[in-house]
């Protein structure tokens, strides 16, 4: 993944047509009896297994360097190799990992106490120099890691201040910083190994050197990555039961389904919707969790039809949210009232809930949409809606959105993009030329809505349309400077309210995280944080 951009999946055969939703209003979404359930816990694994084959639906990783772990294929593997100073529990609360505690004596200082006795896979002890090196490396502009974003405003210094102590000092308070302690931004790599590997660090030739429950085994480009159990892992209370995990790179949904159903591949995160009914009948574990992932329409050009708020309001009112939920997601998701889904309310929950309840429910209102279109002369101008063909679900949703918009009287033209073209939209102004509106699916790295809302401040890299509202910027700045949970939430919902009124983005839906593993496996519950914690250490036989 890119955390904001669409996932890099191989193009699917999109079969959805405008007729897809024609018969779904008010009816059952599971005519064949498929009834997805949210799972928050499962029985622990009891048996050891020699090897498990696991598929990466987004394709082969391009690196195992934690600095490049903003891509789903990369992080799904790296999360089992390299560890951060803290990790996430199933309530998105941080728990000690390579650090046993962090002290925060003033608004600008964080002092980490490191865990004693931790060693890298080669047996060398983890030192405070390794930790300080790892954090500083992420911030090196030459590395161009997206994880450096946490330091953009705080201008930190990171130093080893004792044998088991690392101190981070900021120039400005930053309430977002602590969220990153359990992400790849604070994952620890061995300094000597990394410097000796040079540009080969993280590649198939050299791999990485970390401390996690699995160590780099082999990487056969175009075929597989294999990780091997680290029997010297410090966390003896959670010894992995699987000897090795072999990752395959099957991106075609039909091939994914066949491999999972036959048992040739034993597990996969992020399943295609087209697989759900079949996998539900295999006797394996098909599990769902509420996710931190929104799908939304982002305005890329505010100079044409979308310059008129009435057009943006009409577009939002024309969307068949109920049909998307039932026929595209098969009940594994929910329409969104705001950009950030409720699962991401990691603090100030009542503040967020009250603000959420005050927003209009996402409902298709074609009559209202038609009135808005009639009152907006700009609505006659063409709106180019781009979407990524790498996801069958997004292809379907784009078709549904265009259908509703055309019924409302809007002049919509669909623009399908390959995975590579879709990714380029997020890095190239040239690639964005001629696109007015982009369908986007992303996810939050942690349960803090401020992370996503920051993308729409005036100076944000991702603010492609140049949306600017001083009150919005002020609210986000206040959120970043406020550590009190309710106070921070109040600042975020103020920004959320402005965004909802001015609509530079139009939320559509959140899709549940999906997980499947075969009937011989046990122990793994779905959770969005699988990208940043050693999920394979929970897996085993039953």
Short mmCIF file of C-alpha atoms in Angstrom, two decimals:
data_model
loop_
_atom_site.label_atom_id
_atom_site.label_comp_id
_atom_site.label_asym_id
_atom_site.label_seq_id
_atom_site.Cartn_x
_atom_site.Cartn_y
_atom_site.Cartn_z
CA UNK A 1 0.00 0.00 0.00
CA UNK A 2 0.73 3.52 0.05
CA UNK A 3 -1.03 4.65 3.16
CA UNK A 4 -3.05 7.15 1.14
CA UNK A 5 -3.00 5.86 -2.37
CA UNK A 6 -4.77 2.92 -3.86
CA UNK A 7 -3.34 -0.52 -3.34
CA UNK A 8 -1.08 -1.96 -6.00
CA UNK A 9 -2.99 -4.99 -7.04
CA UNK A 10 -3.13 -6.63 -10.40
CA UNK A 11 -6.02 -5.60 -12.58
CA UNK A 12 -9.13 -7.66 -12.20
CA UNK A 13 -11.72 -8.58 -14.72
CA UNK A 14 -14.29 -6.00 -13.76
CA UNK A 15 -17.69 -7.44 -14.48
CA UNK A 16 -19.80 -4.98 -12.59
CA UNK A 17 -22.16 -3.03 -14.76
CA UNK A 18 -24.63 -0.31 -14.20
CA UNK A 19 -27.14 -3.07 -13.67
CA UNK A 20 -25.22 -4.44 -10.68
CA UNK A 21 -27.14 -2.46 -8.15
CA UNK A 22 -30.40 -2.26 -10.00
CA UNK A 23 -32.03 -4.96 -7.95
CA UNK A 24 -30.34 -4.55 -4.61
CA UNK A 25 -32.29 -1.77 -2.98
CA UNK A 26 -33.87 -2.99 0.21
CA UNK A 27 -33.14 -6.67 -0.43
CA UNK A 28 -30.80 -9.15 1.23
CA UNK A 29 -27.11 -8.76 0.40
CA UNK A 30 -26.49 -12.45 0.94
CA UNK A 31 -28.79 -14.39 -1.33
CA UNK A 32 -26.52 -17.43 -1.00
CA UNK A 33 -26.41 -17.27 2.78
CA UNK A 34 -23.09 -15.48 3.20
CA UNK A 35 -23.18 -13.66 6.53
CA UNK A 36 -19.86 -12.05 7.47
CA UNK A 37 -19.17 -11.65 11.18
CA UNK A 38 -16.70 -9.42 12.98
CA UNK A 39 -14.14 -11.47 14.95
CA UNK A 40 -12.11 -9.91 17.73
CA UNK A 41 -10.52 -13.01 19.26
CA UNK A 42 -9.87 -16.67 18.41
CA UNK A 43 -8.55 -19.72 20.33
CA UNK A 44 -4.78 -19.90 20.55
CA UNK A 45 -2.82 -22.24 18.29
CA UNK A 46 -1.75 -25.46 19.98
CA UNK A 47 0.49 -27.30 17.51
CA UNK A 48 3.79 -26.55 15.86
CA UNK A 49 4.00 -26.55 12.06
CA UNK A 50 7.08 -26.83 9.90
CA UNK A 51 6.02 -24.30 7.24
CA UNK A 52 3.04 -22.23 6.12
CA UNK A 53 2.62 -20.69 2.67
CA UNK A 54 1.01 -17.25 2.75
CA UNK A 55 0.02 -15.11 -0.21
CA UNK A 56 0.65 -11.39 -0.69
CA UNK A 57 -2.29 -10.22 -2.86
CA UNK A 58 -0.60 -6.91 -3.67
CA UNK A 59 2.35 -8.68 -5.24
CA UNK A 60 6.05 -9.05 -4.57
CA UNK A 61 7.64 -6.64 -2.07
CA UNK A 62 10.01 -4.11 -3.57
CA UNK A 63 12.11 -4.01 -0.39
CA UNK A 64 12.31 -5.42 3.13
CA UNK A 65 13.82 -2.20 4.46
CA UNK A 66 11.56 -0.82 7.22
CA UNK A 67 12.00 2.60 5.63
CA UNK A 68 9.98 1.27 2.68
CA UNK A 69 7.25 -0.28 4.81
CA UNK A 70 4.51 2.06 3.64
CA UNK A 71 3.58 -0.54 1.04
CA UNK A 72 1.30 -3.39 2.13
CA UNK A 73 3.30 -6.24 0.60
CA UNK A 74 6.48 -4.93 2.22
CA UNK A 75 5.03 -4.34 5.66
CA UNK A 76 3.13 -7.66 5.78
CA UNK A 77 6.53 -9.40 5.69
CA UNK A 78 8.69 -6.85 7.54
CA UNK A 79 6.28 -6.74 10.50
CA UNK A 80 7.49 -10.25 11.38
CA UNK A 81 11.17 -9.40 10.97
CA UNK A 82 11.80 -5.99 12.49
CA UNK A 83 10.43 -4.56 15.71
CA UNK A 84 9.61 -1.07 16.91
CA UNK A 85 10.18 0.32 20.36
CA UNK A 86 6.50 -0.33 21.12
CA UNK A 87 3.82 -2.54 19.59
CA UNK A 88 0.01 -2.44 19.32
CA UNK A 89 -2.46 -4.53 21.29
CA UNK A 90 -5.89 -5.39 19.93
CA UNK A 91 -7.34 -2.15 21.31
CA UNK A 92 -4.77 0.03 19.46
CA UNK A 93 -3.05 0.69 22.76
CA UNK A 94 0.75 0.65 22.78
CA UNK A 95 2.59 -2.06 24.70
CA UNK A 96 6.34 -2.36 25.37
CA UNK A 97 8.47 -4.05 22.73
CA UNK A 98 12.14 -3.11 22.28
CA UNK A 99 11.59 -0.31 24.81
CA UNK A 100 10.17 -1.12 28.22
CA UNK A 101 9.04 2.44 28.94
CA UNK A 102 9.10 5.99 27.68
CA UNK A 103 9.22 9.03 29.95
CA UNK A 104 7.84 12.35 28.81
CA UNK A 105 9.23 14.84 31.36
CA UNK A 106 8.22 17.89 29.36
CA UNK A 107 6.37 18.70 26.14
CA UNK A 108 9.55 18.48 24.08
CA UNK A 109 11.34 15.44 25.50
CA UNK A 110 10.85 11.66 25.24
CA UNK A 111 13.30 9.32 27.00
CA UNK A 112 13.17 5.63 26.02
CA UNK A 113 14.42 2.88 28.32
CA UNK A 114 15.48 -0.06 26.16
CA UNK A 115 14.88 -3.71 26.93
CA UNK A 116 17.92 -5.58 28.27
CA UNK A 117 19.22 -8.73 26.62
CA UNK A 118 17.82 -8.17 23.11
CA UNK A 119 20.02 -9.51 20.33
CA UNK A 120 19.94 -9.30 16.56
CA UNK A 121 19.66 -12.53 14.58
CA UNK A 122 23.45 -12.70 14.24
CA UNK A 123 23.79 -12.71 18.02
CA UNK A 124 25.07 -9.15 18.43
CA UNK A 125 23.39 -7.18 21.25
CA UNK A 126 20.98 -4.38 20.38
CA UNK A 127 22.50 -1.13 21.65
CA UNK A 128 21.22 2.39 22.13
CA UNK A 129 23.51 3.37 19.24
CA UNK A 130 21.63 0.96 16.98
CA UNK A 131 18.31 2.48 18.08
CA UNK A 132 19.40 6.09 17.60
CA UNK A 133 20.95 5.18 14.25
CA UNK A 134 17.73 3.50 13.09
CA UNK A 135 15.50 6.47 13.93
CA UNK A 136 17.91 9.01 12.48
CA UNK A 137 18.28 6.93 9.32
CA UNK A 138 14.54 7.11 8.65
CA UNK A 139 14.80 10.91 8.82
CA UNK A 140 17.65 11.12 6.29
CA UNK A 141 16.21 12.96 3.26
CA UNK A 142 18.39 10.82 0.97
CA UNK A 143 16.42 7.77 2.02
CA UNK A 144 13.10 9.47 1.07
CA UNK A 145 11.14 7.36 3.55
CA UNK A 146 7.53 8.41 4.04
CA UNK A 147 7.99 7.54 7.72
CA UNK A 148 10.05 10.71 8.07
CA UNK A 149 6.81 12.69 8.00
CA UNK A 150 6.44 12.49 11.77
CA UNK A 151 9.38 14.84 12.16
CA UNK A 152 8.29 17.46 9.64
CA UNK A 153 7.20 20.07 12.16
CA UNK A 154 8.91 18.89 15.34
CA UNK A 155 12.52 19.04 14.01
CA UNK A 156 13.76 16.42 16.47
CA UNK A 157 17.21 15.38 17.61
CA UNK A 158 17.69 11.71 18.52
CA UNK A 159 20.64 10.63 20.63
CA UNK A 160 21.85 7.61 22.60
CA UNK A 161 22.04 9.06 26.10
CA UNK A 162 22.99 5.88 27.97
CA UNK A 163 23.69 2.17 27.40
CA UNK A 164 19.95 1.47 27.46
CA UNK A 165 18.61 4.96 26.90
CA UNK A 166 17.68 7.01 23.84
CA UNK A 167 16.38 10.57 24.04
CA UNK A 168 14.25 12.36 21.47
CA UNK A 169 14.05 16.14 21.78
CA UNK A 170 11.62 18.24 19.74
CA UNK A 171 11.64 21.91 18.84
CA UNK A 172 7.83 22.03 18.89
CA UNK A 173 5.27 19.94 20.82
CA UNK A 174 3.72 17.23 18.66
CA UNK A 175 0.84 15.14 19.99
CA UNK A 176 1.14 12.83 16.98
CA UNK A 177 4.65 11.69 17.74
CA UNK A 178 3.80 8.94 20.23
CA UNK A 179 1.65 7.19 17.60
CA UNK A 180 4.78 6.47 15.59
CA UNK A 181 6.57 4.61 18.39
CA UNK A 182 4.86 1.40 17.24
CA UNK A 183 5.35 1.89 13.50
CA UNK A 184 8.30 1.33 11.14
CA UNK A 185 9.40 4.90 11.93
CA UNK A 186 10.88 3.47 15.14
CA UNK A 187 11.84 -0.03 13.98
CA UNK A 188 15.37 -1.03 14.94
CA UNK A 189 17.97 -2.38 12.52
CA UNK A 190 21.62 -3.29 13.16
CA UNK A 191 23.86 -0.32 12.35
CA UNK A 192 26.96 -2.29 11.27
CA UNK A 193 25.03 -4.68 9.02
CA UNK A 194 23.10 -1.84 7.41
CA UNK A 195 26.17 0.25 6.69
CA UNK A 196 28.04 -2.73 5.26
CA UNK A 197 25.10 -3.70 3.07
CA UNK A 198 24.79 -0.16 1.70
CA UNK A 199 22.30 0.08 -1.15
CA UNK A 200 21.78 -3.69 -1.00
CA UNK A 201 20.11 -3.40 2.42
CA UNK A 202 16.57 -4.76 2.21
CA UNK A 203 17.11 -6.42 -1.17
CA UNK A 204 16.90 -10.08 -2.13
CA UNK A 205 20.70 -10.22 -2.06
CA UNK A 206 21.28 -8.98 1.50
CA UNK A 207 17.96 -8.93 3.34
CA UNK A 208 17.91 -7.10 6.68
CA UNK A 209 19.25 -7.60 10.22
CA UNK A 210 16.67 -7.11 12.97
CA UNK A 211 15.47 -8.61 16.27
CA UNK A 212 12.01 -9.99 15.49
CA UNK A 213 10.46 -13.46 15.89
CA UNK A 214 11.37 -14.36 12.32
CA UNK A 215 14.63 -13.79 10.47
CA UNK A 216 15.30 -13.32 6.80
CA UNK A 217 15.65 -16.68 5.10
CA UNK A 218 15.64 -16.33 1.33
CA UNK A 219 14.16 -14.24 -1.42
CA UNK A 220 13.71 -15.74 -4.86
CA UNK A 221 12.75 -12.78 -7.07
CA UNK A 222 9.51 -13.39 -8.88
CA UNK A 223 8.79 -16.51 -6.82
CA UNK A 224 8.82 -16.24 -3.01
CA UNK A 225 10.22 -14.75 0.19
CA UNK A 226 10.83 -17.13 3.09
CA UNK A 227 11.32 -16.13 6.71
CA UNK A 228 12.62 -18.50 9.38
CA UNK A 229 11.75 -18.66 13.08
CA UNK A 230 14.19 -16.85 15.38
CA UNK A 231 14.53 -19.20 18.33
CA UNK A 232 16.52 -16.57 20.24
CA UNK A 233 13.66 -14.05 20.23
CA UNK A 234 13.50 -12.15 23.50
CA UNK A 235 9.70 -12.60 23.82
CA UNK A 236 9.74 -16.11 25.25
CA UNK A 237 6.08 -15.79 26.30
CA UNK A 238 5.02 -15.81 22.66
CA UNK A 239 7.28 -18.29 20.90
CA UNK A 240 6.14 -18.75 17.27
CA UNK A 241 4.74 -22.17 16.41
CA UNK A 242 5.42 -22.02 12.68
CA UNK A 243 8.97 -22.89 11.67
CA UNK A 244 8.99 -20.85 8.48
CA UNK A 245 6.58 -18.74 6.44
CA UNK A 246 6.88 -18.78 2.68
CA UNK A 247 5.27 -15.78 0.97
CA UNK A 248 3.91 -16.15 -2.56
CA UNK A 249 2.94 -13.23 -4.83
CA UNK A 250 -0.28 -14.27 -6.56
CA UNK A 251 -2.18 -11.13 -7.55
CA UNK A 252 -4.90 -12.54 -9.79
CA UNK A 253 -8.06 -12.99 -7.67
CA UNK A 254 -9.18 -16.14 -9.45
CA UNK A 255 -5.77 -17.72 -8.87
CA UNK A 256 -5.82 -16.57 -5.24
CA UNK A 257 -9.16 -18.27 -4.67
CA UNK A 258 -8.05 -21.48 -6.34
CA UNK A 259 -4.83 -21.65 -4.33
CA UNK A 260 -6.56 -20.95 -1.02
CA UNK A 261 -9.45 -23.32 -1.66
CA UNK A 262 -7.12 -26.14 -2.66
CA UNK A 263 -4.77 -25.62 0.28
CA UNK A 264 -1.75 -24.91 -1.91
CA UNK A 265 -1.66 -21.56 -0.09
CA UNK A 266 -2.76 -21.58 3.54
CA UNK A 267 -3.56 -17.95 4.21
CA UNK A 268 -3.98 -14.38 3.01
CA UNK A 269 -4.89 -10.95 4.30
CA UNK A 270 -7.11 -8.57 2.27
CA UNK A 271 -9.21 -10.95 0.23
CA UNK A 272 -11.06 -10.05 -2.96
CA UNK A 273 -14.81 -9.86 -2.42
CA UNK A 274 -15.27 -12.35 -5.22
CA UNK A 275 -13.60 -15.00 -3.05
CA UNK A 276 -15.71 -14.66 0.07
CA UNK A 277 -18.64 -16.94 -0.67
CA UNK A 278 -16.40 -19.75 -1.90
CA UNK A 279 -13.89 -19.51 0.95
CA UNK A 280 -16.75 -19.41 3.45
CA UNK A 281 -17.54 -23.00 2.46
CA UNK A 282 -14.05 -24.49 2.76
CA UNK A 283 -14.08 -25.15 6.50
CA UNK A 284 -11.17 -22.74 7.01
CA UNK A 285 -11.28 -19.51 9.00
CA UNK A 286 -12.77 -16.55 7.10
CA UNK A 287 -12.57 -13.64 9.51
CA UNK A 288 -13.36 -9.92 9.44
CA UNK A 289 -12.43 -6.91 11.55
CA UNK A 290 -13.43 -3.28 11.45
CA UNK A 291 -10.69 -1.45 9.60
CA UNK A 292 -9.05 1.95 9.52
CA UNK A 293 -9.56 2.10 5.75
CA UNK A 294 -11.76 4.68 4.00
CA UNK A 295 -12.75 4.78 0.34
CA UNK A 296 -13.54 8.29 -0.82
CA UNK A 297 -13.62 10.70 -3.75
CA UNK A 298 -10.85 13.27 -3.69
CA UNK A 299 -11.18 16.48 -5.69
CA UNK A 300 -8.01 16.95 -7.75
CA UNK A 301 -9.21 19.92 -9.81
CA UNK A 302 -11.35 22.62 -8.23
CA UNK A 303 -11.40 24.85 -11.32
CA UNK A 304 -14.13 23.10 -13.33
CA UNK A 305 -17.55 21.76 -12.43
CA UNK A 306 -16.36 20.85 -8.95
CA UNK A 307 -15.57 24.50 -8.20
CA UNK A 308 -19.25 24.88 -7.29
CA UNK A 309 -20.14 23.49 -3.87
CA UNK A 310 -23.61 22.60 -5.15
CA UNK A 311 -22.04 20.22 -7.66
CA UNK A 312 -20.01 18.52 -4.95
CA UNK A 313 -23.13 18.29 -2.77
CA UNK A 314 -25.10 16.83 -5.69
CA UNK A 315 -22.39 14.26 -6.30
CA UNK A 316 -22.45 13.19 -2.66
CA UNK A 317 -26.26 12.96 -2.66
CA UNK A 318 -26.32 10.86 -5.83
CA UNK A 319 -24.21 7.96 -4.51
CA UNK A 320 -25.98 4.64 -3.87
CA UNK A 321 -24.31 3.88 -0.54
CA UNK A 322 -26.66 1.06 0.34
CA UNK A 323 -26.05 -0.69 -2.96
CA UNK A 324 -22.28 -0.43 -2.56
CA UNK A 325 -22.46 -1.95 0.89
CA UNK A 326 -24.67 -4.85 -0.13
CA UNK A 327 -23.58 -5.72 -3.65
CA UNK A 328 -19.94 -4.61 -3.82
CA UNK A 329 -18.78 -5.31 -0.27
CA UNK A 330 -21.29 -8.14 0.40
CA UNK A 331 -21.97 -6.65 3.82
CA UNK A 332 -18.30 -6.41 4.82
CA UNK A 333 -18.21 -2.69 5.41
CA UNK A 334 -20.28 0.38 6.15
CA UNK A 335 -21.09 3.77 4.57
CA UNK A 336 -19.14 6.71 5.97
CA UNK A 337 -20.52 9.97 7.38
CA UNK A 338 -17.03 11.44 7.58
CA UNK A 339 -13.68 10.66 6.01
CA UNK A 340 -12.19 8.74 8.95
CA UNK A 341 -14.05 5.57 10.06
CA UNK A 342 -15.12 5.11 13.71
CA UNK A 343 -12.57 2.35 14.33
CA UNK A 344 -9.92 5.08 14.21
CA UNK A 345 -11.29 6.95 17.21
CA UNK A 346 -8.44 5.98 19.51
CA UNK A 347 -9.24 8.71 22.07
CA UNK A 348 -12.03 11.18 22.81
CA UNK A 349 -14.59 8.63 21.64
CA UNK A 350 -17.63 10.52 22.96
CA UNK A 351 -16.47 13.72 21.28
CA UNK A 352 -16.07 11.86 17.98
CA UNK A 353 -19.35 9.96 18.38
CA UNK A 354 -21.36 13.13 19.08
CA UNK A 355 -19.84 14.85 16.04
CA UNK A 356 -20.46 11.74 13.88
CA UNK A 357 -24.10 11.55 14.93
CA UNK A 358 -24.55 15.22 14.01
CA UNK A 359 -23.46 14.61 10.41
CA UNK A 360 -26.06 13.64 7.77
CA UNK A 361 -26.47 9.91 7.22
CA UNK A 362 -25.00 8.75 3.88
CA UNK A 363 -28.11 8.14 1.78
CA UNK A 364 -28.84 8.40 -1.91
CA UNK A 365 -31.11 11.40 -2.47
CA UNK A 366 -31.52 11.74 -6.20
CA UNK A 367 -34.30 14.33 -6.06
CA UNK A 368 -32.15 16.62 -3.94
CA UNK A 369 -29.14 15.98 -6.19
CA UNK A 370 -31.16 16.97 -9.27
CA UNK A 371 -32.24 20.25 -7.65
CA UNK A 372 -28.64 21.06 -6.76
CA UNK A 373 -27.52 20.34 -10.31
CA UNK A 374 -30.25 22.55 -11.73
CA UNK A 375 -29.04 25.43 -9.54
CA UNK A 376 -25.38 25.10 -10.59
CA UNK A 377 -24.44 26.31 -14.10
CA UNK A 378 -21.02 24.65 -13.72
CA UNK A 379 -22.72 21.26 -13.53
CA UNK A 380 -22.83 21.17 -17.32
CA UNK A 381 -19.06 20.85 -17.46
CA UNK A 382 -17.57 17.40 -17.71
CA UNK A 383 -16.18 15.74 -14.57
CA UNK A 384 -13.43 13.22 -15.21
CA UNK A 385 -13.54 10.57 -12.48
CA UNK A 386 -10.39 8.44 -12.33
CA UNK A 387 -10.19 5.10 -10.58
CA UNK A 388 -7.75 2.25 -10.32
CA UNK A 389 -8.53 -0.95 -12.18
CA UNK A 390 -6.32 -2.97 -9.83
CA UNK A 391 -9.25 -3.46 -7.46
CA UNK A 392 -12.48 -5.06 -8.67
CA UNK A 393 -14.28 -3.41 -5.77
CA UNK A 394 -13.12 0.07 -6.81
CA UNK A 395 -14.05 -0.60 -10.42
CA UNK A 396 -17.53 -1.50 -9.26
CA UNK A 397 -17.84 1.52 -6.99
CA UNK A 398 -16.66 3.88 -9.73
CA UNK A 399 -19.38 2.52 -11.98
CA UNK A 400 -21.98 2.97 -9.26
CA UNK A 401 -20.85 6.54 -8.56
CA UNK A 402 -20.94 7.46 -12.24
CA UNK A 403 -24.39 5.91 -12.62
CA UNK A 404 -25.83 7.91 -9.72
CA UNK A 405 -24.18 11.12 -10.88
CA UNK A 406 -25.55 10.75 -14.38
CA UNK A 407 -29.04 10.12 -12.99
CA UNK A 408 -28.68 13.40 -11.10
CA UNK A 409 -27.75 15.21 -14.31
CA UNK A 410 -23.99 15.46 -13.88
CA UNK A 411 -21.66 15.05 -16.85
CA UNK A 412 -19.36 12.25 -15.69
CA UNK A 413 -16.60 10.58 -17.69
CA UNK A 414 -14.86 7.57 -16.20
CA UNK A 415 -11.09 7.31 -16.55
CA UNK A 416 -9.69 3.86 -15.65
CA UNK A 417 -6.04 3.79 -14.55
CA UNK A 418 -3.65 0.90 -14.28
CA UNK A 419 -2.00 0.30 -10.91
CA UNK A 420 1.10 2.12 -12.08
CA UNK A 421 -0.91 5.06 -13.45
CA UNK A 422 -2.94 5.22 -10.25
CA UNK A 423 0.19 5.27 -8.12
CA UNK A 424 1.66 8.04 -10.29
CA UNK A 425 -1.28 10.30 -9.43
CA UNK A 426 0.14 10.58 -5.93
CA UNK A 427 3.59 11.61 -7.03
CA UNK A 428 3.26 13.46 -10.33
CA UNK A 429 1.37 16.63 -11.28
CA UNK A 430 1.67 15.52 -14.88
CA UNK A 431 -0.17 12.28 -14.07
CA UNK A 432 -3.00 14.30 -12.48
CA UNK A 433 -3.60 16.44 -15.57
CA UNK A 434 -7.11 16.08 -16.93
CA UNK A 435 -8.43 14.38 -13.80
CA UNK A 436 -11.07 16.23 -11.77
CA UNK A 437 -11.94 13.56 -9.25
CA UNK A 438 -10.09 10.46 -8.01
CA UNK A 439 -11.44 7.44 -6.20
CA UNK A 440 -9.03 6.67 -3.38
CA UNK A 441 -8.72 3.85 -0.88
CA UNK A 442 -6.20 4.24 1.90
CA UNK A 443 -5.85 3.49 5.58
CA UNK A 444 -4.64 5.09 8.77
CA UNK A 445 -1.48 3.74 10.36
CA UNK A 446 -2.95 4.09 13.85
CA UNK A 447 -6.16 5.07 15.56
CA UNK A 448 -5.81 8.84 15.33
CA UNK A 449 -8.05 10.74 12.88
CA UNK A 450 -5.68 13.72 12.89
CA UNK A 451 -3.26 11.70 10.74
CA UNK A 452 -5.65 11.68 7.80
CA UNK A 453 -7.18 15.10 8.24
CA UNK A 454 -3.71 16.63 8.15
CA UNK A 455 -3.55 15.65 4.47
CA UNK A 456 -6.00 18.46 3.63
CA UNK A 457 -4.17 21.34 5.25
CA UNK A 458 -2.94 24.07 2.93
CA UNK A 459 0.68 22.92 2.76
CA UNK A 460 0.16 19.16 2.79
CA UNK A 461 1.89 17.19 0.04
CA UNK A 462 -1.33 15.27 -0.60
CA UNK A 463 -3.51 18.40 -0.94
CA UNK A 464 -3.43 18.19 -4.74
CA UNK A 465 -6.39 20.51 -5.40
CA UNK A 466 -4.89 23.25 -3.25
CA UNK A 467 -7.80 23.25 -0.80
CA UNK A 468 -7.22 25.99 1.76
CA UNK A 469 -9.20 27.17 4.74
CA UNK A 470 -7.37 29.04 7.54
CA UNK A 471 -9.86 27.80 10.14
CA UNK A 472 -9.24 24.21 9.01
CA UNK A 473 -5.47 24.64 9.18
CA UNK A 474 -5.80 26.23 12.61
CA UNK A 475 -7.92 23.34 13.92
CA UNK A 476 -5.41 20.72 12.72
CA UNK A 477 -2.49 22.70 14.15
CA UNK A 478 -4.34 22.86 17.45
CA UNK A 479 -4.92 19.10 17.35
CA UNK A 480 -1.22 18.47 16.80
CA UNK A 481 -0.33 20.72 19.73
CA UNK A 482 -2.91 19.28 22.17
CA UNK A 483 -2.19 16.18 24.25
CA UNK A 484 -5.43 16.16 26.25
CA UNK A 485 -7.54 13.45 24.50
CA UNK A 486 -10.89 15.25 24.54
CA UNK A 487 -9.27 18.58 23.69
CA UNK A 488 -7.47 17.04 20.74
CA UNK A 489 -10.64 15.30 19.58
CA UNK A 490 -12.55 18.59 19.78
CA UNK A 491 -10.01 20.25 17.49
CA UNK A 492 -10.14 17.34 15.03
CA UNK A 493 -13.95 17.30 14.83
CA UNK A 494 -13.92 21.03 14.14
CA UNK A 495 -11.71 20.32 11.13
CA UNK A 496 -13.91 17.33 10.24
CA UNK A 497 -16.98 19.59 10.27
CA UNK A 498 -15.33 22.10 7.94
CA UNK A 499 -14.30 19.34 5.57
CA UNK A 500 -17.81 17.89 5.60
CA UNK A 501 -19.32 21.27 4.73
CA UNK A 502 -16.86 22.25 2.01
CA UNK A 503 -16.39 18.77 0.53
CA UNK A 504 -12.93 18.75 -1.01
CA UNK A 505 -13.35 15.03 -0.32
CA UNK A 506 -16.52 12.94 -0.36
CA UNK A 507 -16.48 9.89 1.94
CA UNK A 508 -18.07 6.74 0.55
CA UNK A 509 -17.50 3.69 2.73
CA UNK A 510 -15.12 1.71 4.89
CA UNK A 511 -14.46 -1.93 4.06
CA UNK A 512 -13.78 -4.48 6.77
CA UNK A 513 -10.33 -6.05 6.95
CA UNK A 514 -10.54 -9.67 5.80
CA UNK A 515 -8.38 -12.66 6.70
CA UNK A 516 -8.47 -16.30 5.63
CA UNK A 517 -6.46 -19.30 6.71
CA UNK A 518 -7.00 -22.99 6.10
CA UNK A 519 -8.74 -25.42 8.43
CA UNK A 520 -5.48 -26.81 9.77
CA UNK A 521 -4.44 -23.42 11.18
CA UNK A 522 -5.45 -21.46 14.27
CA UNK A 523 -4.53 -18.59 16.56
CA UNK A 524 -4.65 -15.50 14.35
CA UNK A 525 -7.41 -12.89 14.73
CA UNK A 526 -7.84 -10.08 12.18
CA UNK A 527 -6.68 -6.61 13.16
CA UNK A 528 -5.57 -3.61 11.13
CA UNK A 529 -2.28 -3.41 13.03
CA UNK A 530 -1.08 -6.65 11.38
CA UNK A 531 0.99 -4.36 9.14
CA UNK A 532 3.15 -3.26 12.06
CA UNK A 533 3.31 -6.15 14.52
CA UNK A 534 4.51 -9.78 14.24
CA UNK A 535 1.21 -11.42 13.35
CA UNK A 536 2.80 -14.72 12.24
CA UNK A 537 3.95 -15.32 15.82
CA UNK A 538 0.30 -16.04 16.69
CA UNK A 539 -0.21 -18.57 13.93
CA UNK A 540 0.05 -22.33 14.43
CA UNK A 541 -1.79 -25.60 14.09
CA UNK A 542 -4.79 -26.93 15.95
#
